């Protein structure tokens, strides 16, 4: 997994790089727009981590040029500015995700993995959370090494929750992913599926838990969080 | 323009006007004398009178020109001064925002360095300290931004949407801290005259406050309500912690007041909530939650 890290602060770049390398990413670090452009032309990157305030210009220009040239490499933007306008500008320019400084390196790697896990991303189609792995092509769920059997609907719920592990999945989005337009969704059927899935996960000693947040949605968290 | 020059110019213009008036007056007298009887000198005097009129008009016009020129310059200067004042005010406001931005990168360095040191009790503690400083920084930034917010009459915000999105945004933190969160009454859009960013920040601070002062295993409730019984719409955050004693219910909204001195907050949170409520023509209050705990209510005006 080869990542281009564009960050002009040498110390920040060093530590972030160390963090990513510990997670088995291969990292090339550059400190200017000019070097970043050259790097992107010469090597195929799976993702780019891009700081916006660079000594020779705005990182957003690089991003715009990339997108204009039809390059769809996932880009995660790092910035010290948190104005809503800046965020919107960044996402409009084609950023895939956005992180405000300072950030936990652990979260950066988690978000990078999420980007790489997208349908055309480099990480393939295996999802992990706690001790669960979900092979989305073979439709197989494992807890540890043990393959477990769950219904198609429960699997669908689990997949959506694992794709956004640690974040809220709104109820209506979950429903729209799981049921066809003309299918009759009785109001409790999603809850019923979730509660069956929850019981099943406890049964097989999965280290994750599914939280129901009334009026908000559902969240799958690493079990230690209670 | 210097004050002395200004006075001289005005005096000059005034003299010109007085001169013009005086000669017109003289002309008027002559005219008065001429009209009824003295028809013999009619042609002669009419000619000289018209010269008078011409000269007077020229003087008056000159005076008017000078006056309007001066007035224009004065107005210009006034506008300049106002712009300078506004710039200074803007700079003052931007200063804390810029400072906060400037501090983000060194903090990011610190945080990334700590993360690279691996897990130990010391690094965990230090990471928490960095998070704390970061939160204070964010609060400063929010404070300087909400101070600049004036809610426009046509600005609309959906309380339901704000409640659901803020709950979803904060849910990972809430769960990490061993609490849960729910949103009630947000099935339908609930529009108020308000600024979305400011309202989000107010709600965020109320929920963060609730996390801090509620018990592990309890649920934090966000409740939004439309106008009922002559009251405007409102937004509530209910926790099941130890509540706020009556004698503190005004104090806690003051800047840098903290219910305890554990030092885990910035002391700006509830101050921001109050500032936001007031900038929306409403107010914030705290009472007892049914079943124990605190209930914070941000009340909007009826027309909103």
mmCIF file of N, CA, C and O in Angstrom, chain A residues 7 9 11-12 15-16 18-19 22 51 79-87 100-106 166-168 211-216 219 221 224-226, chain B residues 98 100-101 104-109 111-113 115-117 130 134 137-138 141 145 163-164 167-169 171-172 175-176 178-184 186 197 216:
data_model
loop_
_atom_site.group_PDB
_atom_site.id
_atom_site.type_symbol
_atom_site.label_atom_id
_atom_site.label_comp_id
_atom_site.label_asym_id
_atom_site.label_seq_id
_atom_site.Cartn_x
_atom_site.Cartn_y
_atom_site.Cartn_z
ATOM 1 N N UNK A 7 3.475 17.104 3.089
ATOM 2 C CA UNK A 7 3.411 17.907 4.324
ATOM 3 C C UNK A 7 4.733 18.652 4.458
ATOM 4 O O UNK A 7 5.797 18.044 4.411
ATOM 5 N N UNK A 9 5.773 20.518 7.049
ATOM 6 C CA UNK A 9 6.389 20.537 8.376
ATOM 7 C C UNK A 9 7.160 19.232 8.556
ATOM 8 O O UNK A 9 6.573 18.156 8.664
ATOM 9 N N UNK A 11 8.940 17.847 10.926
ATOM 10 C CA UNK A 11 8.749 17.016 12.118
ATOM 11 C C UNK A 11 7.412 16.279 12.064
ATOM 12 O O UNK A 11 7.341 15.083 12.319
ATOM 13 N N UNK A 12 6.370 17.005 11.668
ATOM 14 C CA UNK A 12 5.055 16.362 11.573
ATOM 15 C C UNK A 12 5.123 15.221 10.556
ATOM 16 O O UNK A 12 4.654 14.111 10.795
ATOM 17 N N UNK A 15 6.862 12.072 11.938
ATOM 18 C CA UNK A 15 6.098 11.263 12.892
ATOM 19 C C UNK A 15 4.908 10.566 12.236
ATOM 20 O O UNK A 15 4.596 9.423 12.542
ATOM 21 N N UNK A 16 4.246 11.295 11.343
ATOM 22 C CA UNK A 16 3.112 10.688 10.650
ATOM 23 C C UNK A 16 3.610 9.507 9.819
ATOM 24 O O UNK A 16 3.020 8.425 9.806
ATOM 25 N N UNK A 18 6.239 7.690 10.361
ATOM 26 C CA UNK A 18 6.571 6.579 11.240
ATOM 27 C C UNK A 18 5.303 5.817 11.624
ATOM 28 O O UNK A 18 5.272 4.584 11.607
ATOM 29 N N UNK A 19 4.246 6.578 11.939
ATOM 30 C CA UNK A 19 2.976 5.960 12.323
ATOM 31 C C UNK A 19 2.398 5.108 11.195
ATOM 32 O O UNK A 19 1.921 3.998 11.416
ATOM 33 N N UNK A 22 4.449 1.943 10.611
ATOM 34 C CA UNK A 22 4.141 0.918 11.619
ATOM 35 C C UNK A 22 2.915 0.112 11.232
ATOM 36 O O UNK A 22 2.726 -1.009 11.679
ATOM 37 N N UNK A 51 -1.451 18.078 2.794
ATOM 38 C CA UNK A 51 -1.569 19.286 3.621
ATOM 39 C C UNK A 51 -1.928 20.437 2.691
ATOM 40 O O UNK A 51 -1.488 20.473 1.536
ATOM 41 N N UNK A 79 -5.536 19.802 7.357
ATOM 42 C CA UNK A 79 -5.511 21.265 7.358
ATOM 43 C C UNK A 79 -5.551 21.835 8.761
ATOM 44 O O UNK A 79 -6.004 21.186 9.693
ATOM 45 N N UNK A 80 -5.056 23.061 8.875
ATOM 46 C CA UNK A 80 -5.114 23.754 10.152
ATOM 47 C C UNK A 80 -6.305 24.695 10.184
ATOM 48 O O UNK A 80 -6.580 25.323 11.185
ATOM 49 N N UNK A 81 -7.012 24.798 9.052
ATOM 50 C CA UNK A 81 -8.157 25.711 8.998
ATOM 51 C C UNK A 81 -9.436 24.910 9.086
ATOM 52 O O UNK A 81 -9.599 23.933 8.393
ATOM 53 N N UNK A 82 -10.363 25.350 9.932
ATOM 54 C CA UNK A 82 -11.576 24.548 10.082
ATOM 55 C C UNK A 82 -12.835 25.296 9.700
ATOM 56 O O UNK A 82 -13.926 24.883 10.032
ATOM 57 N N UNK A 83 -12.693 26.419 8.998
ATOM 58 C CA UNK A 83 -13.896 27.127 8.575
ATOM 59 C C UNK A 83 -14.730 26.210 7.690
ATOM 60 O O UNK A 83 -14.188 25.450 6.898
ATOM 61 N N UNK A 84 -16.041 26.332 7.857
ATOM 62 C CA UNK A 84 -16.928 25.491 7.063
ATOM 63 C C UNK A 84 -16.647 25.709 5.579
ATOM 64 O O UNK A 84 -16.605 24.776 4.794
ATOM 65 N N UNK A 85 -16.385 26.955 5.208
ATOM 66 C CA UNK A 85 -16.116 27.285 3.814
ATOM 67 C C UNK A 85 -14.925 26.496 3.286
ATOM 68 O O UNK A 85 -14.935 25.982 2.185
ATOM 69 N N UNK A 86 -13.866 26.405 4.127
ATOM 70 C CA UNK A 86 -12.670 25.691 3.710
ATOM 71 C C UNK A 86 -12.981 24.231 3.469
ATOM 72 O O UNK A 86 -12.504 23.618 2.527
ATOM 73 N N UNK A 87 -13.797 23.672 4.388
ATOM 74 C CA UNK A 87 -14.137 22.263 4.279
ATOM 75 C C UNK A 87 -14.897 22.004 2.983
ATOM 76 O O UNK A 87 -14.605 21.082 2.247
ATOM 77 N N UNK A 100 -8.722 17.629 10.548
ATOM 78 C CA UNK A 100 -8.267 18.883 11.116
ATOM 79 C C UNK A 100 -7.076 18.613 12.028
ATOM 80 O O UNK A 100 -7.077 17.651 12.785
ATOM 81 N N UNK A 101 -6.055 19.471 11.943
ATOM 82 C CA UNK A 101 -4.917 19.332 12.851
ATOM 83 C C UNK A 101 -5.288 19.889 14.222
ATOM 84 O O UNK A 101 -5.978 20.887 14.278
ATOM 85 N N UNK A 102 -4.834 19.318 15.310
ATOM 86 C CA UNK A 102 -4.052 18.082 15.371
ATOM 87 C C UNK A 102 -4.951 16.859 15.302
ATOM 88 O O UNK A 102 -6.136 16.954 15.594
ATOM 89 N N UNK A 103 -4.384 15.728 14.919
ATOM 90 C CA UNK A 103 -5.185 14.519 14.768
ATOM 91 C C UNK A 103 -4.410 13.355 15.365
ATOM 92 O O UNK A 103 -3.193 13.423 15.525
ATOM 93 N N UNK A 104 -5.129 12.291 15.711
ATOM 94 C CA UNK A 104 -4.458 11.087 16.196
ATOM 95 C C UNK A 104 -4.026 10.277 14.989
ATOM 96 O O UNK A 104 -4.814 10.092 14.063
ATOM 97 N N UNK A 105 -2.770 9.831 15.005
ATOM 98 C CA UNK A 105 -2.256 9.069 13.863
ATOM 99 C C UNK A 105 -3.095 7.808 13.640
ATOM 100 O O UNK A 105 -3.348 7.399 12.512
ATOM 101 N N UNK A 106 -3.563 7.259 14.766
ATOM 102 C CA UNK A 106 -4.421 6.070 14.689
ATOM 103 C C UNK A 106 -5.667 6.349 13.851
ATOM 104 O O UNK A 106 -6.090 5.537 13.045
ATOM 105 N N UNK A 166 -17.354 2.473 14.110
ATOM 106 C CA UNK A 166 -16.980 3.590 14.974
ATOM 107 C C UNK A 166 -17.714 4.876 14.660
ATOM 108 O O UNK A 166 -17.528 5.887 15.332
ATOM 109 N N UNK A 167 -18.550 4.848 13.602
ATOM 110 C CA UNK A 167 -19.335 6.043 13.286
ATOM 111 C C UNK A 167 -20.800 5.657 13.175
ATOM 112 O O UNK A 167 -21.132 4.488 12.979
ATOM 113 N N UNK A 168 -21.667 6.666 13.250
ATOM 114 C CA UNK A 168 -23.105 6.391 13.220
ATOM 115 C C UNK A 168 -23.574 6.096 11.798
ATOM 116 O O UNK A 168 -23.199 6.787 10.862
ATOM 117 N N UNK A 211 -24.483 -0.504 19.023
ATOM 118 C CA UNK A 211 -25.246 0.418 19.867
ATOM 119 C C UNK A 211 -26.444 0.948 19.103
ATOM 120 O O UNK A 211 -26.313 1.353 17.951
ATOM 121 N N UNK A 212 -27.607 0.934 19.747
ATOM 122 C CA UNK A 212 -28.790 1.567 19.166
ATOM 123 C C UNK A 212 -28.918 2.947 19.791
ATOM 124 O O UNK A 212 -29.004 3.070 21.008
ATOM 125 N N UNK A 213 -28.889 3.975 18.965
ATOM 126 C CA UNK A 213 -29.030 5.341 19.471
ATOM 127 C C UNK A 213 -30.356 5.876 18.948
ATOM 128 O O UNK A 213 -30.469 6.238 17.771
ATOM 129 N N UNK A 214 -31.353 5.871 19.826
ATOM 130 C CA UNK A 214 -32.705 6.254 19.408
ATOM 131 C C UNK A 214 -32.722 7.626 18.750
ATOM 132 O O UNK A 214 -32.149 8.584 19.271
ATOM 133 N N UNK A 215 -33.383 7.687 17.602
ATOM 134 C CA UNK A 215 -33.511 8.960 16.888
ATOM 135 C C UNK A 215 -32.261 9.367 16.133
ATOM 136 O O UNK A 215 -32.242 10.407 15.477
ATOM 137 N N UNK A 216 -31.187 8.570 16.224
ATOM 138 C CA UNK A 216 -29.931 8.939 15.569
ATOM 139 C C UNK A 216 -29.511 7.852 14.580
ATOM 140 O O UNK A 216 -29.341 8.116 13.388
ATOM 141 N N UNK A 219 -24.459 2.224 15.730
ATOM 142 C CA UNK A 219 -23.011 2.374 15.705
ATOM 143 C C UNK A 219 -22.364 1.077 16.168
ATOM 144 O O UNK A 219 -22.766 0.505 17.180
ATOM 145 N N UNK A 221 -19.068 -0.557 17.602
ATOM 146 C CA UNK A 221 -17.822 -0.122 18.235
ATOM 147 C C UNK A 221 -17.001 -1.320 18.673
ATOM 148 O O UNK A 221 -17.537 -2.417 18.841
ATOM 149 N N UNK A 224 -14.368 -3.035 23.718
ATOM 150 C CA UNK A 224 -13.829 -2.481 24.959
ATOM 151 C C UNK A 224 -14.546 -1.207 25.373
ATOM 152 O O UNK A 224 -14.482 -0.800 26.522
ATOM 153 N N UNK A 225 -15.207 -0.583 24.400
ATOM 154 C CA UNK A 225 -15.846 0.693 24.707
ATOM 155 C C UNK A 225 -17.139 0.542 25.489
ATOM 156 O O UNK A 225 -17.800 1.514 25.779
ATOM 157 N N UNK A 226 -17.528 -0.683 25.811
ATOM 158 C CA UNK A 226 -18.717 -0.861 26.663
ATOM 159 C C UNK A 226 -20.005 -0.864 25.936
ATOM 160 O O UNK A 226 -20.270 -0.646 24.871
ATOM 161 N N UNK B 98 -6.633 33.524 14.101
ATOM 162 C CA UNK B 98 -5.339 33.245 13.473
ATOM 163 C C UNK B 98 -4.396 32.538 14.433
ATOM 164 O O UNK B 98 -3.704 31.596 14.066
ATOM 165 N N UNK B 100 -5.161 30.680 16.903
ATOM 166 C CA UNK B 100 -5.608 29.296 17.048
ATOM 167 C C UNK B 100 -5.145 28.458 15.861
ATOM 168 O O UNK B 100 -4.633 27.358 16.030
ATOM 169 N N UNK B 101 -5.292 29.028 14.661
ATOM 170 C CA UNK B 101 -4.850 28.284 13.480
ATOM 171 C C UNK B 101 -3.357 28.022 13.504
ATOM 172 O O UNK B 101 -2.888 26.943 13.185
ATOM 173 N N UNK B 104 -2.315 25.090 15.592
ATOM 174 C CA UNK B 104 -2.733 23.739 15.239
ATOM 175 C C UNK B 104 -1.586 22.865 14.745
ATOM 176 O O UNK B 104 -1.510 21.686 15.099
ATOM 177 N N UNK B 105 -0.716 23.430 13.917
ATOM 178 C CA UNK B 105 0.345 22.605 13.355
ATOM 179 C C UNK B 105 1.340 22.137 14.421
ATOM 180 O O UNK B 105 1.611 20.945 14.507
ATOM 181 N N UNK B 106 1.869 23.051 15.273
ATOM 182 C CA UNK B 106 2.742 22.551 16.349
ATOM 183 C C UNK B 106 2.054 21.511 17.246
ATOM 184 O O UNK B 106 2.690 20.549 17.667
ATOM 185 N N UNK B 107 0.759 21.699 17.487
ATOM 186 C CA UNK B 107 0.035 20.704 18.287
ATOM 187 C C UNK B 107 -0.035 19.371 17.557
ATOM 188 O O UNK B 107 0.076 18.307 18.176
ATOM 189 N N UNK B 108 -0.212 19.459 16.243
ATOM 190 C CA UNK B 108 -0.260 18.231 15.442
ATOM 191 C C UNK B 108 1.081 17.503 15.522
ATOM 192 O O UNK B 108 1.132 16.283 15.611
ATOM 193 N N UNK B 109 2.175 18.279 15.507
ATOM 194 C CA UNK B 109 3.518 17.686 15.632
ATOM 195 C C UNK B 109 3.624 16.948 16.956
ATOM 196 O O UNK B 109 4.034 15.791 17.035
ATOM 197 N N UNK B 111 1.250 15.847 18.918
ATOM 198 C CA UNK B 111 0.348 14.706 18.996
ATOM 199 C C UNK B 111 0.917 13.522 18.202
ATOM 200 O O UNK B 111 0.940 12.392 18.666
ATOM 201 N N UNK B 112 1.405 13.814 16.997
ATOM 202 C CA UNK B 112 1.942 12.737 16.153
ATOM 203 C C UNK B 112 3.188 12.131 16.788
ATOM 204 O O UNK B 112 3.407 10.924 16.732
ATOM 205 N N UNK B 113 3.996 12.969 17.409
ATOM 206 C CA UNK B 113 5.196 12.481 18.088
ATOM 207 C C UNK B 113 4.804 11.527 19.219
ATOM 208 O O UNK B 113 5.353 10.432 19.351
ATOM 209 N N UNK B 115 2.040 9.873 19.496
ATOM 210 C CA UNK B 115 1.464 8.652 18.927
ATOM 211 C C UNK B 115 2.555 7.696 18.459
ATOM 212 O O UNK B 115 2.363 6.488 18.460
ATOM 213 N N UNK B 116 3.696 8.272 18.056
ATOM 214 C CA UNK B 116 4.749 7.410 17.527
ATOM 215 C C UNK B 116 5.547 6.743 18.648
ATOM 216 O O UNK B 116 6.367 5.869 18.407
ATOM 217 N N UNK B 117 5.317 7.162 19.884
ATOM 218 C CA UNK B 117 6.086 6.602 20.999
ATOM 219 C C UNK B 117 5.487 5.309 21.533
ATOM 220 O O UNK B 117 6.051 4.681 22.432
ATOM 221 N N UNK B 130 -2.647 16.979 25.468
ATOM 222 C CA UNK B 130 -2.674 17.631 24.158
ATOM 223 C C UNK B 130 -4.122 17.812 23.700
ATOM 224 O O UNK B 130 -4.503 18.862 23.192
ATOM 225 N N UNK B 134 -6.011 21.257 22.834
ATOM 226 C CA UNK B 134 -6.675 21.374 21.535
ATOM 227 C C UNK B 134 -8.118 21.846 21.701
ATOM 228 O O UNK B 134 -8.595 22.703 20.960
ATOM 229 N N UNK B 137 -8.289 25.465 22.515
ATOM 230 C CA UNK B 137 -8.005 26.194 21.285
ATOM 231 C C UNK B 137 -9.260 26.282 20.413
ATOM 232 O O UNK B 137 -9.612 27.352 19.912
ATOM 233 N N UNK B 138 -9.922 25.145 20.264
ATOM 234 C CA UNK B 138 -11.135 25.126 19.446
ATOM 235 C C UNK B 138 -12.195 26.041 20.025
ATOM 236 O O UNK B 138 -12.888 26.741 19.293
ATOM 237 N N UNK B 141 -11.526 29.569 19.241
ATOM 238 C CA UNK B 141 -11.864 29.802 17.845
ATOM 239 C C UNK B 141 -13.373 29.985 17.682
ATOM 240 O O UNK B 141 -13.839 30.917 17.032
ATOM 241 N N UNK B 145 -15.567 33.310 16.662
ATOM 242 C CA UNK B 145 -16.467 33.276 15.508
ATOM 243 C C UNK B 145 -17.908 33.606 15.876
ATOM 244 O O UNK B 145 -18.573 34.321 15.140
ATOM 245 N N UNK B 163 -29.902 18.643 15.631
ATOM 246 C CA UNK B 163 -29.868 17.690 16.752
ATOM 247 C C UNK B 163 -29.372 16.327 16.288
ATOM 248 O O UNK B 163 -28.478 15.730 16.906
ATOM 249 N N UNK B 164 -29.924 15.833 15.173
ATOM 250 C CA UNK B 164 -29.556 14.490 14.701
ATOM 251 C C UNK B 164 -28.089 14.465 14.259
ATOM 252 O O UNK B 164 -27.328 13.574 14.627
ATOM 253 N N UNK B 167 -25.720 14.795 17.236
ATOM 254 C CA UNK B 167 -25.706 13.548 18.015
ATOM 255 C C UNK B 167 -24.861 12.492 17.294
ATOM 256 O O UNK B 167 -24.051 11.805 17.923
ATOM 257 N N UNK B 168 -25.012 12.396 15.980
ATOM 258 C CA UNK B 168 -24.235 11.416 15.210
ATOM 259 C C UNK B 168 -22.750 11.765 15.268
ATOM 260 O O UNK B 168 -21.896 10.895 15.409
ATOM 261 N N UNK B 169 -22.459 13.061 15.187
ATOM 262 C CA UNK B 169 -21.062 13.513 15.221
ATOM 263 C C UNK B 169 -20.406 13.189 16.563
ATOM 264 O O UNK B 169 -19.254 12.777 16.628
ATOM 265 N N UNK B 171 -21.535 10.939 18.803
ATOM 266 C CA UNK B 171 -21.795 9.580 19.291
ATOM 267 C C UNK B 171 -20.515 8.775 19.571
ATOM 268 O O UNK B 171 -20.422 8.145 20.628
ATOM 269 N N UNK B 172 -19.506 8.786 18.668
ATOM 270 C CA UNK B 172 -18.298 8.008 18.977
ATOM 271 C C UNK B 172 -17.662 8.426 20.302
ATOM 272 O O UNK B 172 -17.254 7.572 21.086
ATOM 273 N N UNK B 175 -19.900 7.238 23.246
ATOM 274 C CA UNK B 175 -19.777 5.795 23.488
ATOM 275 C C UNK B 175 -18.416 5.461 24.088
ATOM 276 O O UNK B 175 -18.306 4.643 24.998
ATOM 277 N N UNK B 176 -17.388 6.154 23.604
ATOM 278 C CA UNK B 176 -16.051 5.939 24.172
ATOM 279 C C UNK B 176 -16.046 6.278 25.664
ATOM 280 O O UNK B 176 -15.348 5.647 26.449
ATOM 281 N N UNK B 178 -18.467 5.806 27.594
ATOM 282 C CA UNK B 178 -19.339 4.877 28.314
ATOM 283 C C UNK B 178 -20.762 5.367 28.530
ATOM 284 O O UNK B 178 -21.469 4.861 29.390
ATOM 285 N N UNK B 179 -21.193 6.369 27.764
ATOM 286 C CA UNK B 179 -22.580 6.833 27.847
ATOM 287 C C UNK B 179 -23.274 6.522 26.521
ATOM 288 O O UNK B 179 -22.633 6.093 25.564
ATOM 289 N N UNK B 180 -24.580 6.802 26.472
ATOM 290 C CA UNK B 180 -25.288 6.666 25.207
ATOM 291 C C UNK B 180 -25.999 7.989 24.920
ATOM 292 O O UNK B 180 -26.088 8.857 25.798
ATOM 293 N N UNK B 181 -26.482 8.137 23.694
ATOM 294 C CA UNK B 181 -27.153 9.398 23.341
ATOM 295 C C UNK B 181 -28.391 9.108 22.510
ATOM 296 O O UNK B 181 -28.417 8.127 21.754
ATOM 297 N N UNK B 182 -29.432 9.900 22.680
ATOM 298 C CA UNK B 182 -30.648 9.744 21.886
ATOM 299 C C UNK B 182 -31.208 11.118 21.532
ATOM 300 O O UNK B 182 -30.895 12.114 22.188
ATOM 301 N N UNK B 183 -32.008 11.135 20.461
ATOM 302 C CA UNK B 183 -32.639 12.386 20.035
ATOM 303 C C UNK B 183 -34.147 12.181 19.990
ATOM 304 O O UNK B 183 -34.624 11.217 19.394
ATOM 305 N N UNK B 184 -34.889 13.052 20.639
ATOM 306 C CA UNK B 184 -36.347 12.957 20.641
ATOM 307 C C UNK B 184 -36.960 14.150 19.921
ATOM 308 O O UNK B 184 -36.400 15.250 19.928
ATOM 309 N N UNK B 186 -37.401 14.827 16.803
ATOM 310 C CA UNK B 186 -36.768 15.376 15.597
ATOM 311 C C UNK B 186 -37.237 14.661 14.331
ATOM 312 O O UNK B 186 -36.518 14.595 13.346
ATOM 313 N N UNK B 197 -24.259 27.270 12.249
ATOM 314 C CA UNK B 197 -22.977 27.012 12.906
ATOM 315 C C UNK B 197 -23.052 27.305 14.403
ATOM 316 O O UNK B 197 -22.628 26.510 15.232
ATOM 317 N N UNK B 216 -21.486 7.106 34.107
ATOM 318 C CA UNK B 216 -21.235 6.080 33.089
ATOM 319 C C UNK B 216 -22.446 5.183 32.996
ATOM 320 O O UNK B 216 -23.104 4.889 33.987
#
